[in-house]
Coordinates of C-alpha atoms and ligand atoms in Angstrom, one line a residue:
X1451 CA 5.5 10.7 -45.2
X1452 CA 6.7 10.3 -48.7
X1453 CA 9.9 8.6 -49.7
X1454 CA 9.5 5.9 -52.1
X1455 CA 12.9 5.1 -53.6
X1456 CA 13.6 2.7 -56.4
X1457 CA 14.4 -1.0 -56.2
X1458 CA 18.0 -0.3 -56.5
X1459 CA 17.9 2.2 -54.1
X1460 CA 16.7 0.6 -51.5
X1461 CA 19.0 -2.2 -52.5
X1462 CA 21.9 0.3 -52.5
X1463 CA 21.1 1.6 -48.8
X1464 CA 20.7 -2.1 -47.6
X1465 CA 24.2 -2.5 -49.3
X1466 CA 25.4 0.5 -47.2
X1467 CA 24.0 -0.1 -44.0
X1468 CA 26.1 -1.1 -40.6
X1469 CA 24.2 -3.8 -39.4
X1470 CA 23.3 -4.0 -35.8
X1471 CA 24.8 -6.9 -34.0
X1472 CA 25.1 -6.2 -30.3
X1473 CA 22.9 -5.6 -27.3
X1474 CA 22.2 -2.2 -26.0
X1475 CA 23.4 -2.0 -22.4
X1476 CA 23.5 1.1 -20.0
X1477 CA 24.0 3.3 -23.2
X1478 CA 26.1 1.2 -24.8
X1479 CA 26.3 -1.4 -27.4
X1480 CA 28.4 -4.4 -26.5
X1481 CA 28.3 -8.3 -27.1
X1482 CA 27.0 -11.2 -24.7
X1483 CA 29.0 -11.8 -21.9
X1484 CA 29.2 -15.3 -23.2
X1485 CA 30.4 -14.5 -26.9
X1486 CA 27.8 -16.2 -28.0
X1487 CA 25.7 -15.0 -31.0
X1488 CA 23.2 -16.2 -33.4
X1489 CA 23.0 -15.7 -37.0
X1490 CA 20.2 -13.5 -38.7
X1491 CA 18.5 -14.6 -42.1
X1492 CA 17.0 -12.2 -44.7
X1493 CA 13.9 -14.4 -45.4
X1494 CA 13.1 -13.2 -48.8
X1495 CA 16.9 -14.6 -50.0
X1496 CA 17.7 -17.1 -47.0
X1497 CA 21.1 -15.1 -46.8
X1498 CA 22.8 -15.2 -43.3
X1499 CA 23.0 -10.9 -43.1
X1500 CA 24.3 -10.4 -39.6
X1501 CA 25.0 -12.6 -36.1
X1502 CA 23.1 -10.7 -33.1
X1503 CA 24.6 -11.3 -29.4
X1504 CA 23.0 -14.1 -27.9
X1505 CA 22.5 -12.7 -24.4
X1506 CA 22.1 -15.3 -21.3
X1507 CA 21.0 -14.9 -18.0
X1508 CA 24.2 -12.9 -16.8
X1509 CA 23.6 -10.2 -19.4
X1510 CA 20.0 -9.9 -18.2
X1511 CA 20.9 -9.2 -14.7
X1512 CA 23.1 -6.9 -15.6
X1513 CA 20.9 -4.9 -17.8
X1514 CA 18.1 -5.2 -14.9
X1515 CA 20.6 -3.8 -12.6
X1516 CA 21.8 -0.4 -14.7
X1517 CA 17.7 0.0 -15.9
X1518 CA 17.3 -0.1 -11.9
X1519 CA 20.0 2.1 -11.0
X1520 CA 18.8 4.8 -13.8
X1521 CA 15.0 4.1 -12.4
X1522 CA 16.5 4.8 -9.2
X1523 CA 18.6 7.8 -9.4
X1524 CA 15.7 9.8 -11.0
X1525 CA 17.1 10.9 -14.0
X1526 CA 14.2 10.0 -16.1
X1527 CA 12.0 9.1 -13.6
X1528 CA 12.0 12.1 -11.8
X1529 CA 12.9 14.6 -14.6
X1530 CA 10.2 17.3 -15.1
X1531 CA 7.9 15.8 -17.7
X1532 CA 7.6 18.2 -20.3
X1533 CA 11.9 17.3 -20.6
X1534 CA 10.9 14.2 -21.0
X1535 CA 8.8 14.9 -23.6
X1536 CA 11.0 17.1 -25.2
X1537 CA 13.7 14.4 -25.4
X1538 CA 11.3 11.5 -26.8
X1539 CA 10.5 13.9 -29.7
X1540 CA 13.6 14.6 -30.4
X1541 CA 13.8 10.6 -31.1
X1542 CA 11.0 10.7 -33.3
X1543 CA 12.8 13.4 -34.9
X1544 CA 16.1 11.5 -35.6
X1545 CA 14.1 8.8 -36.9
X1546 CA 12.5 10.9 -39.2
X1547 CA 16.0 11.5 -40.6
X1548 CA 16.6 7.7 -40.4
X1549 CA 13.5 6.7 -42.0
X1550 CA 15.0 4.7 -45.2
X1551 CA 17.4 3.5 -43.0
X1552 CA 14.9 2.0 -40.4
X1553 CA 12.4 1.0 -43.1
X1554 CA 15.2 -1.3 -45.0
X1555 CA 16.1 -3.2 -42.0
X1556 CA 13.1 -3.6 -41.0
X1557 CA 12.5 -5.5 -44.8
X1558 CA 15.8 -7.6 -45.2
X1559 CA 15.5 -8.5 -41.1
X1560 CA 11.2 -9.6 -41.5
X1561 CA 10.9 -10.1 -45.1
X1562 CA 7.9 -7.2 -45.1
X1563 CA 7.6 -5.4 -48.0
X1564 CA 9.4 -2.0 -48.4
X1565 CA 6.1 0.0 -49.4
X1566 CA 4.7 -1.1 -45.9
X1567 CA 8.2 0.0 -43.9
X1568 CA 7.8 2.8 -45.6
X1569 CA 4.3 3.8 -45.5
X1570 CA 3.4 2.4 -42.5
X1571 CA 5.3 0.4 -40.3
X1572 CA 8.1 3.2 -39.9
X1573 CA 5.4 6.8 -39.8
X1574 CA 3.2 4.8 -38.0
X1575 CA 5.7 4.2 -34.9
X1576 CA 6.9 7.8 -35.1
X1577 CA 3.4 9.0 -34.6
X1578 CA 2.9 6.1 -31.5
X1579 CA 5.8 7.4 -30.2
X1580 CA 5.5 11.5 -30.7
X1581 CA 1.3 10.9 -29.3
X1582 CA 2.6 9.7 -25.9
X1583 CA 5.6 12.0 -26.0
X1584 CA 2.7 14.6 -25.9
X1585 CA 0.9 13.0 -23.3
X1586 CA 3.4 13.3 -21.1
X1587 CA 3.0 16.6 -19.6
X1588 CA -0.6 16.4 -20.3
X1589 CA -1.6 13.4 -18.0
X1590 CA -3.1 14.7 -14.5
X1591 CA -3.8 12.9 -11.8
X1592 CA -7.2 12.4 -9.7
X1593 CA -8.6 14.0 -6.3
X1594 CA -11.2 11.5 -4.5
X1595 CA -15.1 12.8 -3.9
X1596 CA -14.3 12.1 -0.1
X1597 CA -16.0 15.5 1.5
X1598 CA -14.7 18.8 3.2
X1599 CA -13.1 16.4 5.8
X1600 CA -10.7 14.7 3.9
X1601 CA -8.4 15.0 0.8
X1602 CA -7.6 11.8 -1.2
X1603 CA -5.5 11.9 -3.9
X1604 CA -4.7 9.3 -6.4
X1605 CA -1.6 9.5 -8.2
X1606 CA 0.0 7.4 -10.6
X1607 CA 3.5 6.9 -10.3
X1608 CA 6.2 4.8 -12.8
X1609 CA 6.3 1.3 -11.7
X1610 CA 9.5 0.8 -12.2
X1611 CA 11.6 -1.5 -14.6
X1612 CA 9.4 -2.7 -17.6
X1613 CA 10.5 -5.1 -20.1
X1614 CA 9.1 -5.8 -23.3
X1615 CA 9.3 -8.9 -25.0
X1616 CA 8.3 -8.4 -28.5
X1617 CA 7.1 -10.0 -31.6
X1618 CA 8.5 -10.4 -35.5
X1619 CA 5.6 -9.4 -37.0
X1620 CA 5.7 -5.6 -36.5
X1621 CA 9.0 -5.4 -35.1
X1622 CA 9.5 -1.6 -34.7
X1623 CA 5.5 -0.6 -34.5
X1624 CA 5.5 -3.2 -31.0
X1625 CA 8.3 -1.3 -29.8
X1626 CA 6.4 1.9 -30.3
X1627 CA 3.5 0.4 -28.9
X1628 CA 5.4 -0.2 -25.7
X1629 CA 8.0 2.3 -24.9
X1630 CA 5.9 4.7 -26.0
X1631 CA 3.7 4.8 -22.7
X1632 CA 6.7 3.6 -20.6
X1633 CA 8.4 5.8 -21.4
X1634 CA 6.3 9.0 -21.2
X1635 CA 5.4 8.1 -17.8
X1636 CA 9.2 8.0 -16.6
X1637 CA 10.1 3.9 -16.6
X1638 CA 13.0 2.3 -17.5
X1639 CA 12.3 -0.3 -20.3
X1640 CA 13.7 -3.3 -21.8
X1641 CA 13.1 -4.3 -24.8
X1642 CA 13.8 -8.2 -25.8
X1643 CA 13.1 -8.3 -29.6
X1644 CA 12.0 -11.5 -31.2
X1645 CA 15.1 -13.2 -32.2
X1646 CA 14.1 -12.7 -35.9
X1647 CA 13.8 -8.8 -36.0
X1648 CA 16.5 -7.9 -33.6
X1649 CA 17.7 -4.7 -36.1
X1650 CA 15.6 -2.0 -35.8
X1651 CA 15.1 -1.7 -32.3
X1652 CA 19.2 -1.6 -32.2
X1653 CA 19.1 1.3 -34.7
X1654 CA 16.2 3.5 -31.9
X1655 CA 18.4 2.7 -29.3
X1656 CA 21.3 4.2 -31.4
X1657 CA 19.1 6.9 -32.0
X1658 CA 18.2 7.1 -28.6
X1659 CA 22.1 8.5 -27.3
X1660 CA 21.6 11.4 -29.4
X1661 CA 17.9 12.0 -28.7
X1662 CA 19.6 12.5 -25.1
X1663 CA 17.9 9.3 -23.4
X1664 CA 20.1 8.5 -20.1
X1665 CA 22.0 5.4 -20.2
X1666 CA 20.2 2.4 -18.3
X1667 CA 16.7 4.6 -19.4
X1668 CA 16.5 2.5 -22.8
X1669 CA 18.0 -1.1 -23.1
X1670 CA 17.7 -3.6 -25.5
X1671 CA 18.6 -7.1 -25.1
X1672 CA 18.6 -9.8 -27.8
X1673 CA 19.3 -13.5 -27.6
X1674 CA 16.7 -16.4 -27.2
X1675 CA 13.3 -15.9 -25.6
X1676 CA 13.8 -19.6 -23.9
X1677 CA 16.9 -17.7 -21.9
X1678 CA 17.0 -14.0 -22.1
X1679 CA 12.7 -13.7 -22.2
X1680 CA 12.5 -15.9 -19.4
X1681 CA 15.5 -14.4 -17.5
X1682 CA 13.8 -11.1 -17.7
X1683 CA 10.1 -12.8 -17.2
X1684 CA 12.2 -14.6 -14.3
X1685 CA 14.0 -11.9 -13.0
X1686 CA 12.4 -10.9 -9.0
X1687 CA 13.6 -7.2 -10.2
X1688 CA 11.7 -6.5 -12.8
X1689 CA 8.2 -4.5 -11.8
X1690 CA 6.4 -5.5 -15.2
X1691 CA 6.6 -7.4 -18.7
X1692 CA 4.2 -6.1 -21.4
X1693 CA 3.9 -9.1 -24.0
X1694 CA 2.8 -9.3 -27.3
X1695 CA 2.6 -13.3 -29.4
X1696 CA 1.7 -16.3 -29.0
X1697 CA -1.0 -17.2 -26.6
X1698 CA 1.0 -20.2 -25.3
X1699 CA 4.2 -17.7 -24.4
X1700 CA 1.9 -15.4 -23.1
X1701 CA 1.1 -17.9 -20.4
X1702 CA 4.1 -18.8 -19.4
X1703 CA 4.9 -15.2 -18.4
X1704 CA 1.9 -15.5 -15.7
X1705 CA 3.9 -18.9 -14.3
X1706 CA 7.2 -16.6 -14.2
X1707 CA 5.0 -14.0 -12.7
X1708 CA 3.6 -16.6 -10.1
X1709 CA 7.1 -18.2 -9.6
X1710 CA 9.2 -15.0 -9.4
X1711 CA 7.9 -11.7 -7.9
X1712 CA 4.4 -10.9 -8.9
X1713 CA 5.5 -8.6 -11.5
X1714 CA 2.7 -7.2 -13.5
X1715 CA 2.3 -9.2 -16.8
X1716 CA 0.3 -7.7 -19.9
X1717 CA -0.2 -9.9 -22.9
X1718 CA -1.5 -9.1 -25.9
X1719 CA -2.1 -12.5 -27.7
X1720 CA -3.0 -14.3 -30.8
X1721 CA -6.6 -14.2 -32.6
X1722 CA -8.9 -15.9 -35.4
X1723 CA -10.5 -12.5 -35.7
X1724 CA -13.8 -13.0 -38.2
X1725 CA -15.1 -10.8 -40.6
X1726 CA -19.2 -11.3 -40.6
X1727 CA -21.0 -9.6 -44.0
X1728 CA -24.5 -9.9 -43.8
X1729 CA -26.9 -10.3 -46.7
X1730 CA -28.0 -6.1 -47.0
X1731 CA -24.1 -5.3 -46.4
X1732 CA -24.0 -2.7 -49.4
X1733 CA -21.1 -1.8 -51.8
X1734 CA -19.7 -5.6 -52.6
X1735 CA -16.3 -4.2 -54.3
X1736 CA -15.5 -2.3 -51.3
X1737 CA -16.2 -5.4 -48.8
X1738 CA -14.5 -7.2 -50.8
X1739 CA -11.3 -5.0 -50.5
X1740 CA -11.8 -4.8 -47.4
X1741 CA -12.3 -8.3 -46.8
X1742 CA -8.7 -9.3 -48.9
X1743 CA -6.6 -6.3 -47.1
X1744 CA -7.9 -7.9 -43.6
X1745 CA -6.4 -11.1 -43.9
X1746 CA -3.4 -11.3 -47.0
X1747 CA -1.9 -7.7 -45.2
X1748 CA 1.1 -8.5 -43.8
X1749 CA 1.3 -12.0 -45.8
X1750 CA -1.7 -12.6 -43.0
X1751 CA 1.1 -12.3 -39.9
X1752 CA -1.1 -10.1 -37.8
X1753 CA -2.8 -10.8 -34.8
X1754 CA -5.8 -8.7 -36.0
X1755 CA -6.2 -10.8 -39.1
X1756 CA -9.2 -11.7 -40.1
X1757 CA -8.9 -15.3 -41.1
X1758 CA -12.1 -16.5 -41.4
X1759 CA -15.1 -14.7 -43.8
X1760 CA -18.5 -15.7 -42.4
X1761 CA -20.2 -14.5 -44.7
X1762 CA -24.2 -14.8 -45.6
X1763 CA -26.0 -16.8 -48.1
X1764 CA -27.5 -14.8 -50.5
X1765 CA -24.4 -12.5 -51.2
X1766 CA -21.7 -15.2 -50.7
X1767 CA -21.1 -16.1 -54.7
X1768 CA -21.0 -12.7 -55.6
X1769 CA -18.5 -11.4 -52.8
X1770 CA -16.4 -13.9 -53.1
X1771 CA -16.1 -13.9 -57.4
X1772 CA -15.1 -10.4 -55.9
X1773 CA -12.3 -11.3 -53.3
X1774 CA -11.0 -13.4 -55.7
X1775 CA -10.7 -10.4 -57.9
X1776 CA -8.8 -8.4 -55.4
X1777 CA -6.7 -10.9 -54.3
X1778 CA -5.0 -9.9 -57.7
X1779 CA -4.2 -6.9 -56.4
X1780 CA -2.1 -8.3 -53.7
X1781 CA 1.5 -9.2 -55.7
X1782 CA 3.8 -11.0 -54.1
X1783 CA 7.4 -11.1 -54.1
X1784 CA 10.8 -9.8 -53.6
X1785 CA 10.4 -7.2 -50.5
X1786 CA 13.1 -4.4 -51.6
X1787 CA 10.5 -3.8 -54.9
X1788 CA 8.4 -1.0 -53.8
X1789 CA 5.5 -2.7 -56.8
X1790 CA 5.3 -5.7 -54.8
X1791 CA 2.4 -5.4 -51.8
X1792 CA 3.7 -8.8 -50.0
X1793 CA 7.0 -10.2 -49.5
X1794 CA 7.9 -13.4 -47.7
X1795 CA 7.1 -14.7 -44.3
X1796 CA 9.6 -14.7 -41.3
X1797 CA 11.4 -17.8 -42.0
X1798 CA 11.6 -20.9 -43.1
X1799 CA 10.2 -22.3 -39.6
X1800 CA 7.0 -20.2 -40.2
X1801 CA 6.5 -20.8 -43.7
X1802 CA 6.6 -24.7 -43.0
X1803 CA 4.1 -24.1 -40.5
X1804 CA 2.0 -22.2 -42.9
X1805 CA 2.1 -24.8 -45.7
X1806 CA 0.8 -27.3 -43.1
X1807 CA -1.9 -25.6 -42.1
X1808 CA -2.6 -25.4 -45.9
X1809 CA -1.9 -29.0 -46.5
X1810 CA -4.4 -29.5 -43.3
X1811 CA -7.0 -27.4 -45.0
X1812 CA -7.3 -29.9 -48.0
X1813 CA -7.4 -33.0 -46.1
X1814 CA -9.9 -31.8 -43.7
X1815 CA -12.1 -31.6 -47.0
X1816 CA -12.1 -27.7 -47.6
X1817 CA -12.3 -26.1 -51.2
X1818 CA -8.9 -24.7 -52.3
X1819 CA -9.8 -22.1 -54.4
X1820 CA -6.9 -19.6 -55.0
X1821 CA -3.2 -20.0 -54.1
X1822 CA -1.7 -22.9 -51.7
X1823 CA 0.9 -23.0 -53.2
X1824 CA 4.8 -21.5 -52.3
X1825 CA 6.0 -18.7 -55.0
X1826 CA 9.4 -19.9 -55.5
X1827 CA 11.8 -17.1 -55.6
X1828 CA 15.3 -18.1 -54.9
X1829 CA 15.9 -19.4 -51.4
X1830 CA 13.4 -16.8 -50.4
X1831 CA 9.9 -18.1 -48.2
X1832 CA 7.2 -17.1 -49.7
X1833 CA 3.5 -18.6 -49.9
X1834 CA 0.8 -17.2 -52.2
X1835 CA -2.3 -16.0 -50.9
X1836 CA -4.6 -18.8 -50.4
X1837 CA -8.6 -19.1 -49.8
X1838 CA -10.6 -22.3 -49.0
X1839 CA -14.3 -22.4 -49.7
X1840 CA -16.5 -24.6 -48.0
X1841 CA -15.3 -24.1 -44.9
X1842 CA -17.1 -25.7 -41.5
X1843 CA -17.1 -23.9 -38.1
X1844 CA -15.1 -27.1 -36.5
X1845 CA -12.3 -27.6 -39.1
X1846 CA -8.8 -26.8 -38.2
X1847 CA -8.2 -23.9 -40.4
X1848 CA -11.2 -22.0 -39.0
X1849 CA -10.3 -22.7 -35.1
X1850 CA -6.5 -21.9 -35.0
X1851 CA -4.1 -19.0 -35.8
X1852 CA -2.7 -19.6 -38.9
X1853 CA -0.9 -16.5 -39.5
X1854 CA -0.4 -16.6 -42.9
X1855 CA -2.3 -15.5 -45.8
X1856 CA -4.7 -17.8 -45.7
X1857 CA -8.4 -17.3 -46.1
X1858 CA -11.3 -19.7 -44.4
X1859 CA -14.7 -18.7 -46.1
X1860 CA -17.7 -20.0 -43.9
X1861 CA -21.3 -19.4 -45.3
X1862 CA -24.4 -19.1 -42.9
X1863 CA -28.2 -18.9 -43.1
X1864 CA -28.6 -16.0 -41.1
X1865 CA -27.2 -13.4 -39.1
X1866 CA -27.5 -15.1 -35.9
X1867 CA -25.7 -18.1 -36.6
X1868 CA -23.3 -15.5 -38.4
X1869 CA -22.6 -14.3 -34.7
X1870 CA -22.7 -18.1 -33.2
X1871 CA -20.0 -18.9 -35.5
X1872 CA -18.0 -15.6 -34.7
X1873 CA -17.7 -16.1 -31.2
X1874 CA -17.3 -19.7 -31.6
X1875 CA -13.3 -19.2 -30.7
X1876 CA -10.6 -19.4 -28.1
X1877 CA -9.9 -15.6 -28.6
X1878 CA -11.1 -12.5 -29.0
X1879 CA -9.1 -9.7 -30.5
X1880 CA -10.8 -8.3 -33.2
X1881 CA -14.2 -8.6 -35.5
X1882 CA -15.2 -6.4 -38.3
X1883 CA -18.9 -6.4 -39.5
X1884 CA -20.5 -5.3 -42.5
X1885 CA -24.3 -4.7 -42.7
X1886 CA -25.8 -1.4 -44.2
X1887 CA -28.7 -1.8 -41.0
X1888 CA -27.3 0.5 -38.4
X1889 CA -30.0 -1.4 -35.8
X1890 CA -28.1 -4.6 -36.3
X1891 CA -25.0 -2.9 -36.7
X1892 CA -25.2 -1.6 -32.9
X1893 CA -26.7 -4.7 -31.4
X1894 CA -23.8 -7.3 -33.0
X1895 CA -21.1 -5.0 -32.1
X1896 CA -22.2 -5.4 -28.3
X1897 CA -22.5 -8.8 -29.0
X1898 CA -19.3 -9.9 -30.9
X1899 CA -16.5 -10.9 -28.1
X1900 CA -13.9 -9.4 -29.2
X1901 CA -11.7 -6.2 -27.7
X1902 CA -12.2 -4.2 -31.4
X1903 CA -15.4 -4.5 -33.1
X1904 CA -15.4 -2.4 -36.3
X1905 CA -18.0 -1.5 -38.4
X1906 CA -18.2 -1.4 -41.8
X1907 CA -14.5 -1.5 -42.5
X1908 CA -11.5 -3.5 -41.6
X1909 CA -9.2 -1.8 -38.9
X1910 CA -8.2 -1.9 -35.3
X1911 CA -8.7 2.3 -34.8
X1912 CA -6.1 4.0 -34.1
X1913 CA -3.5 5.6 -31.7
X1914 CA -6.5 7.3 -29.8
X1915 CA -8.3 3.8 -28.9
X1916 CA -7.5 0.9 -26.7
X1917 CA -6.0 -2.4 -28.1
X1918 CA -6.7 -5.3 -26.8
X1919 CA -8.5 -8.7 -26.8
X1920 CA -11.6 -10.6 -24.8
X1921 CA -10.7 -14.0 -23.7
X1922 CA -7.4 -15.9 -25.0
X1923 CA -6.3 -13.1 -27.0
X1924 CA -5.4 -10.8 -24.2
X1925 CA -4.5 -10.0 -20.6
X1926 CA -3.6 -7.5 -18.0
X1927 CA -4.4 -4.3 -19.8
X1928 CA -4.7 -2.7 -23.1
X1929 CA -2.0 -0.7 -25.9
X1930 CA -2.8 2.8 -27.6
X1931 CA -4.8 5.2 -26.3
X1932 CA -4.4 6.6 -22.9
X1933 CA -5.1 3.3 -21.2
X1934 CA -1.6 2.5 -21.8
X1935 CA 0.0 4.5 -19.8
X1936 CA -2.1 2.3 -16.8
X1937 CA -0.3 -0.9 -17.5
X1938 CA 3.0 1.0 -16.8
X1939 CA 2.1 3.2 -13.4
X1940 CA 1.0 1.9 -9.9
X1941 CA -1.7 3.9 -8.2
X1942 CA -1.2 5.7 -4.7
X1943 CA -3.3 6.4 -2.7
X1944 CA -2.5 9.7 -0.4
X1945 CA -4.9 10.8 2.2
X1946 CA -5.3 13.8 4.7
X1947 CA -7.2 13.6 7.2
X1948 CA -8.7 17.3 7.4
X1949 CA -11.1 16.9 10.5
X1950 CA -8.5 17.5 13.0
X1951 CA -9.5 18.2 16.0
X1952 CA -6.4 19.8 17.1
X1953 CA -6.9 22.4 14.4
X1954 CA -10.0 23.3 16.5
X1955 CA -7.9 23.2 20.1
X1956 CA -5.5 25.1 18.2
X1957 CA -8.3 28.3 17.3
X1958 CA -9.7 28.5 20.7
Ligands
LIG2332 P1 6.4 -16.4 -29.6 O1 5.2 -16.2 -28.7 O2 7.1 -17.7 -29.4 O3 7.4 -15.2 -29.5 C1 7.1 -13.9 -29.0 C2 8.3 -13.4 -28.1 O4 8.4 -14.3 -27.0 C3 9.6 -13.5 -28.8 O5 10.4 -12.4 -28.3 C4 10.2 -14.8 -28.3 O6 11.6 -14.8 -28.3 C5 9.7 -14.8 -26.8 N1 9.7 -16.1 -26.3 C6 9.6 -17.3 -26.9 N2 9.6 -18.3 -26.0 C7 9.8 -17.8 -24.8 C8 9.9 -18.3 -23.5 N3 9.8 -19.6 -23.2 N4 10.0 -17.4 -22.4 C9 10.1 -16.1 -22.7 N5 10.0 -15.5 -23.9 C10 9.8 -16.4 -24.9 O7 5.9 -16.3 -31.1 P2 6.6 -17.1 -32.3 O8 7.6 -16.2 -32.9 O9 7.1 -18.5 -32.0 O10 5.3 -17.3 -33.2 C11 4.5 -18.4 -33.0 C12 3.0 -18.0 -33.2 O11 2.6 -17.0 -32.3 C13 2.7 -17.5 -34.5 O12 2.6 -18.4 -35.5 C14 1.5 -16.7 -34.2 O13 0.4 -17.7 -34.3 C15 1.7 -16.2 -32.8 N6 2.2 -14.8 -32.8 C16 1.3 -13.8 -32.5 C17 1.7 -12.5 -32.5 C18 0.8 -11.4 -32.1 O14 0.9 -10.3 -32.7 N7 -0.1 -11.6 -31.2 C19 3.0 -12.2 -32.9 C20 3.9 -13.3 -33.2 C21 3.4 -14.5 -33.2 P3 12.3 -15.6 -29.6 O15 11.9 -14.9 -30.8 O16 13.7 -15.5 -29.3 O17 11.8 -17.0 -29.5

């Protein structure tokens, strides 16, 4: 998709733009029951920009009840489902139209930098969304190898009312992630964006009236997680909550789970993904790349990260003189400038937690070698990208998510201990691995714990392949790729018995 604009003018369509402010209820936008609303920042200028409803409890149930009464009534649940594709790619179509629109909000409401909206963020979730659109009326069900006697079919069916409560850090591409499968297999979804990036999901679900989405199919609630996520976590009519942050949120939606109704729970959670380069990994410059792109992308707010370099001995001086060197390439600043490949973190709460972890890095006795430092730029939060050398397996910085650009370079002896160290972690999301021995190569990727292994590049694959992590960084079930779809559906069981003996009676 191209559409690069200038600096002033993006500036001039943020200038322009309505602002979203209220929730998205049974088709319609309209405040907290309450009144209550809390303000949004811009956290590249620290400008208040908007105030968002601050839905409670009461506006929960009352989105859970008009998602249940669309559910119920069929009309999206039962329509045929090549209409339903038909309808979610007319969505992706009006968001085509709406791309600038959707990629500035989602800048001034995250702080991401415009060139990603653009590029990625914004293309990527159309083609999330247009993928499972497709599936749609592509998806077929299963007959059981049960003999001439019998006929067993498994079926999936929508499981009901789904709810989403989302993260800042890919505010619109989580959405996609989500609805995308819900959707397509005839749900009715909620979506509770993080209370930072409330905006663009309002803009889809204006989007969504036109696109021809029924009222009650698409809803989307803001306010606080500590009220309206746990209402809807809470709530004994919801059928399922598809998470994605922190690990210690994530839990908490197994204890509403537990406490409530039983409701399915999916979580997709935090990591301290490694990147291991062995000593025969070939190509150095375009490790190195690789290596820098892994964990400053996203000013390092990415679950996928990879955090900590384990890198090999006898190549670590040299690919590291080189990561340095790239690190160059990775200027930040002010979002809205399409030159500038990093803009500022969330907010002022994250940034502080950031410059701790840095701060926690030196007295801990690691190398500060680049960055560390905050780029001052107005009121703006921004942090510089930042590696530490000299790094040891048990030191803060290379045991817990950071999520900030901010680099933990561990050397080993050999590649075992390169896989030790790797796996020496609470989570499991993601790994990549460079080594030019395709042996090794096949072994290590079994043997790394992690839910993406790639090889020879940084990534987490694409649309096509399941997302998801080993041990603390996941739960329940897996995004992308037609495994999605399974964390919205129950299974059914229908069985004839064909052995009837009547039938026989009957002949005779
Ligand atoms: P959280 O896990 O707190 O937030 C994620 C979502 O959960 C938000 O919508 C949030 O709402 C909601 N939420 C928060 N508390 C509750 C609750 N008690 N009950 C129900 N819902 C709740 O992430 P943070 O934004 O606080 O980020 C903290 C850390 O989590 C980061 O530093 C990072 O380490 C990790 N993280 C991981 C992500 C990933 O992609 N795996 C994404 C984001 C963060 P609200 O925003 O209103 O609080």
């Amino acid at each position: 998709m191209s559409g690069l604009l200038t600096e002033a003018e993006f500036e001039s369509i943020a200038g322009s733009i309505v602002l979203p402010s209220n929730a998205f209820i049974n088709g319609k936008f309209m405040a907290a029951k309450s009144g209550k609303t809390t303000p949004t920042i811009n956290p590249a200028t620290g400008k208040v920009i908007t105030e968002i409803a601050a839905c409670q409890s009461e506006d929960v149930d009352f989105a859970v009840r008009k998602a249940r009464e669309a559910f119920d009534s069929g009309v999206w649940s039962r329509m045929h489902p090549t209409d339903r594709k038909h309808v979610m790619i007319k969505l992706v179509k009006l968001m085509k139209r709406h791309r600038h629109e959707l990629a500035v909000l989602e800048s001034i409401d995250s702080g991401k930098p415009i060139v990603d909206c653009v590029e990625i963020d914004i293309p990527e979730t159309m083609h999330c969304l247009a993928w499972h659109a497709e599936v749609a009326d592509k998806l077929y069900d299963k007959v059981s190898p049960s003999g001439d006697d019998a006929l067993g079919l498994i079926v999936r069916e929508p499981i009901g009312v789904v709810a989403c409560v989302l993260p800042w850090n890919f505010p619109l591409m989580m959405v996609g992630w989500k609805l995308g499968p819900a959707l397509a297999v005839g749900n009715s979804v909620i979506i509770k964006p993080a209370s930072q990036t409330n905006m663009s999901a309002l803009k889809l679900a204006e989007l969504s009236i036109e696109a021809g989405i029924p009222p009650g199919v698409l809803t989307v609630v803001t306010g606080d997680g500590s009220v309206a996520g746990k209402a809807l976590g809470m709530h004994p009519d919801v059928n399922a909550i598809s998470f994605t942050g922190s690990t210690v949120v994530g839990k908490r939606f197994l204890e509403y789970s537990a406490q409530s109704n039983l409701k399915r729970i999916v979580l997709e959670l935090g990591g301290k993904n490694p990147c291991v380069v062995l000593d025969d990994a070939e190509n150095l410059d375009y490790v190195a790349e690789h290596v820098a792109r892994a964990v400053f992308w996203n000013m390092g707010q990415n679950c996928s990260s990879n955090s900590r370099l384990i890198v090999q001995k006898g190549i670590k001086d040299t690919l590291l003189e080189k990561v340095i060197e790239k690190t160059k390439d990775w200027r930040t600043g002010y979002p809205l400038n399409p030159a500038n490949k990093l803009g500022s973190m969330v907010s002022k709460e994250h940034f502080d937690k950031v410059m701790h972890y840095i701060d926690i890095g030196k007295k801990e006795g690691a190398s500060l070698i680049v960055g560390g430092e905050a780029i001052e730029n107005g009121n703006g939060v921004y942090i510089a990208p930042t590696i530490f050398d000299g790094v040891s397996r048990d030191m803060t910085i290379a045991r817990e998510e950071i999520f900030g650009p901010v680099l933990a370079v561990i050397e080993v002896e050999s590649a075992a201990e390169a896989l030790s160290v790797a796996n020496d972690t609470e989570y499991g999301l993601q790994a990549s691995l460079f080594t030019s021995n395709v042996n090794r190569a096949h072994r290590m990727a079994r043997e790394l714990q992690a839910g993406t292994v790639t090889v020879n590049c940084y990534g987490e694959g694409d649309i096509t392949t399941p997302f998801g992590g080993y041990k603390q960084s996941g739960f329940g079930g897996r995004d992308n790729s037609l495994l999605a779809h399974d964390q919205y559906c129950e299974t059914k069981t229908i069985w004839y018995d064909l052995s009837d003996n009547f039938i026989d009676a009957d002949l005779s």
